Short mmCIF file of C-alpha atoms in Angstrom, two decimals:
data_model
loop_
_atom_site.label_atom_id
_atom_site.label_comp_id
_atom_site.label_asym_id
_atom_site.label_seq_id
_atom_site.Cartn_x
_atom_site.Cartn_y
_atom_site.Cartn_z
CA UNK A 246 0.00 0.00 0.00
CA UNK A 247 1.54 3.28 -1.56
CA UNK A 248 0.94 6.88 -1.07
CA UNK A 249 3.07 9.54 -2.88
CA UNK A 250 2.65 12.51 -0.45
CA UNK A 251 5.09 15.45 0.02
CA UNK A 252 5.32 15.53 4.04
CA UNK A 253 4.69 13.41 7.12
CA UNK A 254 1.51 15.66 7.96
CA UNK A 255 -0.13 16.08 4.90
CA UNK A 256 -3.73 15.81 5.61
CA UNK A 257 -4.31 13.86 2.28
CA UNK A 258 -2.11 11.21 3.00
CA UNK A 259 -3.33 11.01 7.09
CA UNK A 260 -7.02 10.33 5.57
CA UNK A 261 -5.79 8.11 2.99
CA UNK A 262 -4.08 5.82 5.56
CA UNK A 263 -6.73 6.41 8.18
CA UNK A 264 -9.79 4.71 5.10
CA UNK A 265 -6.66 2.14 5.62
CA UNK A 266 -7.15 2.05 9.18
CA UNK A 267 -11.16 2.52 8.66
CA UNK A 268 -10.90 -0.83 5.84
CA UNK A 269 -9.59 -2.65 8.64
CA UNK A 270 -12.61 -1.79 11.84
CA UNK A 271 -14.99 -3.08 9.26
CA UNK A 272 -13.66 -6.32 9.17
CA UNK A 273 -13.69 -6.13 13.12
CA UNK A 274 -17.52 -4.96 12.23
CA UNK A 275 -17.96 -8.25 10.24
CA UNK A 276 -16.82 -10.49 12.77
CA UNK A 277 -19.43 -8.86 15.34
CA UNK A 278 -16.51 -7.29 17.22
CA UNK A 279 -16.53 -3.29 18.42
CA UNK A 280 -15.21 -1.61 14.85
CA UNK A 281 -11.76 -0.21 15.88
CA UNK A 282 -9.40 -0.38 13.20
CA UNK A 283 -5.57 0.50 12.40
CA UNK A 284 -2.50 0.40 10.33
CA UNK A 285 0.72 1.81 11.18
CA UNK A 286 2.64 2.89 8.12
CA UNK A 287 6.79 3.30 7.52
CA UNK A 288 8.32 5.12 4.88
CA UNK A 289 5.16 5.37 2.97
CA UNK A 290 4.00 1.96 3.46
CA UNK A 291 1.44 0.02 5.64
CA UNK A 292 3.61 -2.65 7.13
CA UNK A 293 1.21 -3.57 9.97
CA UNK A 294 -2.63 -4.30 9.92
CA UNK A 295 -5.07 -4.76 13.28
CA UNK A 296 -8.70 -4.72 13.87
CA UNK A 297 -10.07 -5.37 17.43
CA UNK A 298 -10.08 -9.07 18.26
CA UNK A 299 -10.99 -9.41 21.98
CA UNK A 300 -14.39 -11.32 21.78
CA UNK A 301 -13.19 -14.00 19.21
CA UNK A 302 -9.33 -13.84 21.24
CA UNK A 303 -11.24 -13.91 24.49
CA UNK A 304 -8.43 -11.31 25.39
CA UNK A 305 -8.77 -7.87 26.50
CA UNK A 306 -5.69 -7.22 25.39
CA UNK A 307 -6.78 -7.50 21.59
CA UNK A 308 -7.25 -4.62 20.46
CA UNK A 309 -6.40 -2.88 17.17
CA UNK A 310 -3.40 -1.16 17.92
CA UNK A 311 -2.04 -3.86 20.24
CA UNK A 312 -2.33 -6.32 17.22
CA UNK A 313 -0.48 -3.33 14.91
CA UNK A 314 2.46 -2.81 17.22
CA UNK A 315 3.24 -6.16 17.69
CA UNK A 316 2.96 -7.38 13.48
CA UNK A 317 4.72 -3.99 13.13
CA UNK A 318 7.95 -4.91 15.02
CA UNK A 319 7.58 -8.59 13.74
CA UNK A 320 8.15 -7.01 10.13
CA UNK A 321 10.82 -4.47 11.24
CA UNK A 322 12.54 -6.90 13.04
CA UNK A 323 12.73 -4.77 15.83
CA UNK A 324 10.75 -3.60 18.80
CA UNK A 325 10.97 0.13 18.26
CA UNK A 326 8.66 2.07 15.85
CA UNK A 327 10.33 5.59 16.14
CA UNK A 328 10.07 5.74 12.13
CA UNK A 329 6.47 4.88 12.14
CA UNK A 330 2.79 6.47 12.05
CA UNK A 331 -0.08 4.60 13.67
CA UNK A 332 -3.07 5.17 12.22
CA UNK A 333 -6.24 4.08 14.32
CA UNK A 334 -9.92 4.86 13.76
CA UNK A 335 -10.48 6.00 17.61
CA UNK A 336 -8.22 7.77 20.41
CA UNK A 337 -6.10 5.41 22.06
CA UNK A 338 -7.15 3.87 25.65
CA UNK A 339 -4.68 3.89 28.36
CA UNK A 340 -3.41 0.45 27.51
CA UNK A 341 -2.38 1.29 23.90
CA UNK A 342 -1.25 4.54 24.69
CA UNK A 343 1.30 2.91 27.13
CA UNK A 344 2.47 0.45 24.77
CA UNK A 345 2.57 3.05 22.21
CA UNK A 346 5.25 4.86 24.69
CA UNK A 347 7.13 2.06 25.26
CA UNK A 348 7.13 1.44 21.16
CA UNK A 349 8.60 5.56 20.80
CA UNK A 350 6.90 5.49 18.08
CA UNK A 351 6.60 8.38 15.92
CA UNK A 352 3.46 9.62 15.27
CA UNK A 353 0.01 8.95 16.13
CA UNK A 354 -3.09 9.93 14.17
CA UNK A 355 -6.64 8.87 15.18
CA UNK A 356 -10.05 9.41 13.66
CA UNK A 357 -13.15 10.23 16.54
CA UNK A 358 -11.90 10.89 20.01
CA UNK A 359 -13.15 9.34 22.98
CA UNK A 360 -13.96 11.34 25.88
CA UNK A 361 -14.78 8.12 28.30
CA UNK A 362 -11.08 6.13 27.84
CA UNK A 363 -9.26 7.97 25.58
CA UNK A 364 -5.78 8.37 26.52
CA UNK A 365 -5.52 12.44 26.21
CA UNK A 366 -7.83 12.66 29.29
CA UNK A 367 -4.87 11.45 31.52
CA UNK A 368 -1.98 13.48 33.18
CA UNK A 369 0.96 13.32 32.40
CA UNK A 370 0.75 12.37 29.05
CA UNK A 371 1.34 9.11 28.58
CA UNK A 372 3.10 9.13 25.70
CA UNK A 373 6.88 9.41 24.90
CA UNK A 374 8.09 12.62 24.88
CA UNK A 375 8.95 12.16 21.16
CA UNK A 376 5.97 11.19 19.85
CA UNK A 377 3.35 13.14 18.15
CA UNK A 378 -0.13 12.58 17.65
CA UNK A 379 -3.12 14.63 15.82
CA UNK A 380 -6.81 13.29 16.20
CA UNK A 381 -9.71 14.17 14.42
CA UNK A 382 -8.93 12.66 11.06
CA UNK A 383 -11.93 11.10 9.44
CA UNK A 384 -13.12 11.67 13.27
CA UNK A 385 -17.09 10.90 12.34
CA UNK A 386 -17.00 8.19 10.29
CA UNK A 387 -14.82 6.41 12.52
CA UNK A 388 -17.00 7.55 15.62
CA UNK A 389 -20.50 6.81 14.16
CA UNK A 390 -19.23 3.61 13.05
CA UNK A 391 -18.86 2.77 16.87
CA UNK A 392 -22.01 4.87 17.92
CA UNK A 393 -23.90 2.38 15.76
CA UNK A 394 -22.53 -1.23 16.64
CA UNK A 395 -23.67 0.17 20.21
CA UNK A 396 -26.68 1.14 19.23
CA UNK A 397 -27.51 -1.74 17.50
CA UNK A 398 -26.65 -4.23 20.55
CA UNK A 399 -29.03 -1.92 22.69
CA UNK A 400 -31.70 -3.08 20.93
CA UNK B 247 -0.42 -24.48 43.39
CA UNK B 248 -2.05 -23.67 46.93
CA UNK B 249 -2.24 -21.83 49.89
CA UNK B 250 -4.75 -22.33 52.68
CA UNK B 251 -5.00 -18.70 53.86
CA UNK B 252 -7.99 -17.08 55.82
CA UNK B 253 -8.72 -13.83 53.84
CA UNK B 254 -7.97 -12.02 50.42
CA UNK B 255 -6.19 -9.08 52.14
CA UNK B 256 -3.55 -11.67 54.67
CA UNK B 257 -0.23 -10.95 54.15
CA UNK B 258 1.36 -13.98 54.88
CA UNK B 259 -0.27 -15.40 51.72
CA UNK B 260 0.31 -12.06 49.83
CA UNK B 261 3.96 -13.41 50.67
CA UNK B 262 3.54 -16.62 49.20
CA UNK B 263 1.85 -15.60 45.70
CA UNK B 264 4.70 -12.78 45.88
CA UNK B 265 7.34 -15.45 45.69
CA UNK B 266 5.84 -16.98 43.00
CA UNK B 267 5.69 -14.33 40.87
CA UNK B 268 9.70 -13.33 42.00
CA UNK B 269 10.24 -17.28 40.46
CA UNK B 270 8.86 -15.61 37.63
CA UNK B 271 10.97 -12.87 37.68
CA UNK B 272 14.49 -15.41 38.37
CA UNK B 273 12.94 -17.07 34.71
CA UNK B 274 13.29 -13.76 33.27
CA UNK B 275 16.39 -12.99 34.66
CA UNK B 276 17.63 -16.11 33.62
CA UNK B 277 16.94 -15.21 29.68
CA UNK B 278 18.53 -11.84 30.03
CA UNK B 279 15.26 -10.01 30.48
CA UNK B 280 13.88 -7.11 32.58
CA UNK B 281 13.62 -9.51 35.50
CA UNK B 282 9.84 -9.01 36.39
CA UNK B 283 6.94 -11.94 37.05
CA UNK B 284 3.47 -12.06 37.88
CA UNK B 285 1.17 -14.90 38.53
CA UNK B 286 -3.18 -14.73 38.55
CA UNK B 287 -4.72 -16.38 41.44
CA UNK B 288 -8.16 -17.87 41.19
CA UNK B 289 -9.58 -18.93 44.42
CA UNK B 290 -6.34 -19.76 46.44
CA UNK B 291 -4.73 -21.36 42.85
CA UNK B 292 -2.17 -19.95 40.75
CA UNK B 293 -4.04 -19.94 37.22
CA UNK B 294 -1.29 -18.00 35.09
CA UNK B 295 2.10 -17.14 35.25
CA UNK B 296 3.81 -14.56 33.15
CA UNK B 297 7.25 -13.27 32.94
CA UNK B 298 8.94 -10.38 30.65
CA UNK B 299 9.94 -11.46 27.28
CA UNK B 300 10.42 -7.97 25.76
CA UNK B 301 13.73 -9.09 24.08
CA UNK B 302 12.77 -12.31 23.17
CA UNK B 303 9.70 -12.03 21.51
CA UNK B 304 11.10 -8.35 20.20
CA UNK B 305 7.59 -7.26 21.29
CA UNK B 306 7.49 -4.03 23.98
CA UNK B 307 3.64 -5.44 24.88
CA UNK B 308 5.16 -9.18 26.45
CA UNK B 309 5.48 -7.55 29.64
CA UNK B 310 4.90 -10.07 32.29
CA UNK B 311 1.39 -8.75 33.31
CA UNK B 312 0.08 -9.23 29.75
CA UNK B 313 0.80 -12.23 29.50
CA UNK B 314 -0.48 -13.70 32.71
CA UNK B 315 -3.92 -11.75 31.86
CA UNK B 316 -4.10 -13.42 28.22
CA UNK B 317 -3.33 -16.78 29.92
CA UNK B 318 -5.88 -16.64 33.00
CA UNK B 319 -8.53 -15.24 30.02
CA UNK B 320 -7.90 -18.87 28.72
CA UNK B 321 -7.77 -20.89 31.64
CA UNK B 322 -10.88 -19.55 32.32
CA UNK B 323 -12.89 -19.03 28.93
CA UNK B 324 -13.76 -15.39 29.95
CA UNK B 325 -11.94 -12.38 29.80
CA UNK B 326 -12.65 -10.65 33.01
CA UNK B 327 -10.85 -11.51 36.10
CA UNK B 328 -13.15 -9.86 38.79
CA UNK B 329 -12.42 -12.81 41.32
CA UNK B 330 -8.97 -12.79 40.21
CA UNK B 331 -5.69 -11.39 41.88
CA UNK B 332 -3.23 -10.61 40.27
CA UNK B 333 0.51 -10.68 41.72
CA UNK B 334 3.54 -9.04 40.12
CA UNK B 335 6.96 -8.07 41.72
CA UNK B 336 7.16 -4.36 40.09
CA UNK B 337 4.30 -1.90 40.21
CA UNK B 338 2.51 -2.42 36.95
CA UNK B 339 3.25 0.14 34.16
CA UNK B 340 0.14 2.29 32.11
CA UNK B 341 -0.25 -0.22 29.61
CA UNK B 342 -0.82 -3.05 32.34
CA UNK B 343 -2.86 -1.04 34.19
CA UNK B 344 -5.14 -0.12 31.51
CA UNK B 345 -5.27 -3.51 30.58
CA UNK B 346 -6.24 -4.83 34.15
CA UNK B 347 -8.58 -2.33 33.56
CA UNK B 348 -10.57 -3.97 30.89
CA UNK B 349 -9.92 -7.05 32.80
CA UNK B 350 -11.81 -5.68 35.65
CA UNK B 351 -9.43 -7.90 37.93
CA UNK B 352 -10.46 -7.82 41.68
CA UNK B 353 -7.20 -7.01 43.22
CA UNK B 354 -3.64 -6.05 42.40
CA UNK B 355 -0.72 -6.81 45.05
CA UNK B 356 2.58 -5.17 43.50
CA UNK B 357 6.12 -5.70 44.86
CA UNK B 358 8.61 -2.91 44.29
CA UNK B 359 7.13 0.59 43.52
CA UNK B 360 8.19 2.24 39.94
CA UNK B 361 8.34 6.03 40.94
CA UNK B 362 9.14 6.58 37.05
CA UNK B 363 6.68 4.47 35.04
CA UNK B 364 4.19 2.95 37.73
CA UNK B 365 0.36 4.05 37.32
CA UNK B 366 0.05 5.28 40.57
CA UNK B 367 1.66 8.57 39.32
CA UNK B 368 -0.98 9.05 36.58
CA UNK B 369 -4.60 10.69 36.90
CA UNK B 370 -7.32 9.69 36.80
CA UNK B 371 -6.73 6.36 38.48
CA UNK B 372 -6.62 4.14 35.34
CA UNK B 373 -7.70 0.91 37.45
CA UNK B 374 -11.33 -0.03 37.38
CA UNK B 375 -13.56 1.05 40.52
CA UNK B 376 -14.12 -2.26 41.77
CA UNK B 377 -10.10 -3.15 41.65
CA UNK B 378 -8.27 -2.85 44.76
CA UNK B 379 -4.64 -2.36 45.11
CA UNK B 380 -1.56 -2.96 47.52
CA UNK B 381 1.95 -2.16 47.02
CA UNK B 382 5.60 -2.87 48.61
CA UNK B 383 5.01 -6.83 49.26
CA UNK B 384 7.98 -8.06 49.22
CA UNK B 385 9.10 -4.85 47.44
CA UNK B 386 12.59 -4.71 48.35
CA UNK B 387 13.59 -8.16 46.86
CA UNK B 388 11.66 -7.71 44.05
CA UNK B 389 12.94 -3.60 43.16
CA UNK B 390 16.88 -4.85 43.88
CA UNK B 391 16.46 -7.82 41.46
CA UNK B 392 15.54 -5.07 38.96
CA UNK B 393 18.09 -2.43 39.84
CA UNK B 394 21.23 -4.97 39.99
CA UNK B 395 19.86 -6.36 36.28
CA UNK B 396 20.46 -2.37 35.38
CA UNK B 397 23.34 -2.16 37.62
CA UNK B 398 25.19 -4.71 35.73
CA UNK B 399 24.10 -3.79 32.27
CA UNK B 400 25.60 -0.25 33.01
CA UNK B 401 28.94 -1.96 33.54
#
């Protein structure tokens, strides 16, 4: 997966990779799981994939980016991701935002935000000091895609 | 593995599960990891052990909690560990604790405090309300194991 884009915060390519990231929460969507999605992208590529897995994994610990960190490093061959963008369809929870700091790496974009568990609502930030992060990107789709599965299992 | 103790909260058994998770840590040591370990007790039985296996599995998530939480989640076909404790020589970093928050595990007991990366330090509390916590069992065992696996790698 290619996208020729002239800088590392070019809002073209963030919502390109994020319909990546968005591709991916509607397979979680398929298998009945809550749609989180995300890809984490290197030097213009998507190297890693992850959708949320914890009702078919029986593991809380499934979740998109969790799944994306660890096939990221797998194809790097190493544990570190400084070089890297994670793209993920909602804010980070506390869990991935920790193993996002202990990954350093690079950059962070998510689509909706999520005022219950998100990971910007805790101090300090959790993050490592070198990593950036923008939300917002694609922010309704990805949240309304969530709003919905909810919804539905209300009823 | 059992202990015939009188309540959840008696140290002398908070002891005993302690040392079993410090075995854990001696297995990590032993591989030339972090040396930290953690075990899940299920009504006065050891369910899941864990130790860290960051280098090994070139994976910064295979800290020792995660892996005891995937493993009790399979022991016992269900992901949350409300009757659960879960035992671990070094305070648990943000991405354990936010995982043991999805878990909604019952209790925590945590060895050595981690001024620098332990979720006590963070706000909100990232633990769910119904988890209690206890730290410094056994803490100075378990922190010096830690610092003289630092101390050496500095020389």
């Amino acid at each position: 997966m290619f996208f020729n884009f002239t800088g590392e915060s070019d809002i073209a390519a963030d919502e390109f990779y994020m319909k990546q990231a968005l591709k991916e929460a509607y397979l979680a969507l398929e298998a009945d799981e809550v749609p989180i999605g995300s890809v984490i992208v290197c030097k213009n590529r998507v190297i890693a994939r992850g959708h949320n897995l914890t009702e078919r994994l029986n593991d809380v610990t499934a979740h998109a980016e969790m799944q994306a960190i660890t096939a990221a490093a797998n194809h790097l061959g190493g544990k570190y991701l400084a070089d890297c963008t994670l793209y993920v369809t909602m804010e980070p929870c506390v869990m991935c935002a920790g193993a996002l700091y202990w990954s350093q790496i690079g950059r962070i974009v998510f689509g909706a935000y999520d005022p219950k568990r998100g990971f910007s609502r805790i101090l300090p930030n959790p993050l490592h000091p070198k990593t950036e992060f923008v939300g917002g990107i694609l922010g309704n789709e990805c949240g309304l895609l969530v709003k919905e599965f909810f919804r539905k299992k209300r009823q």
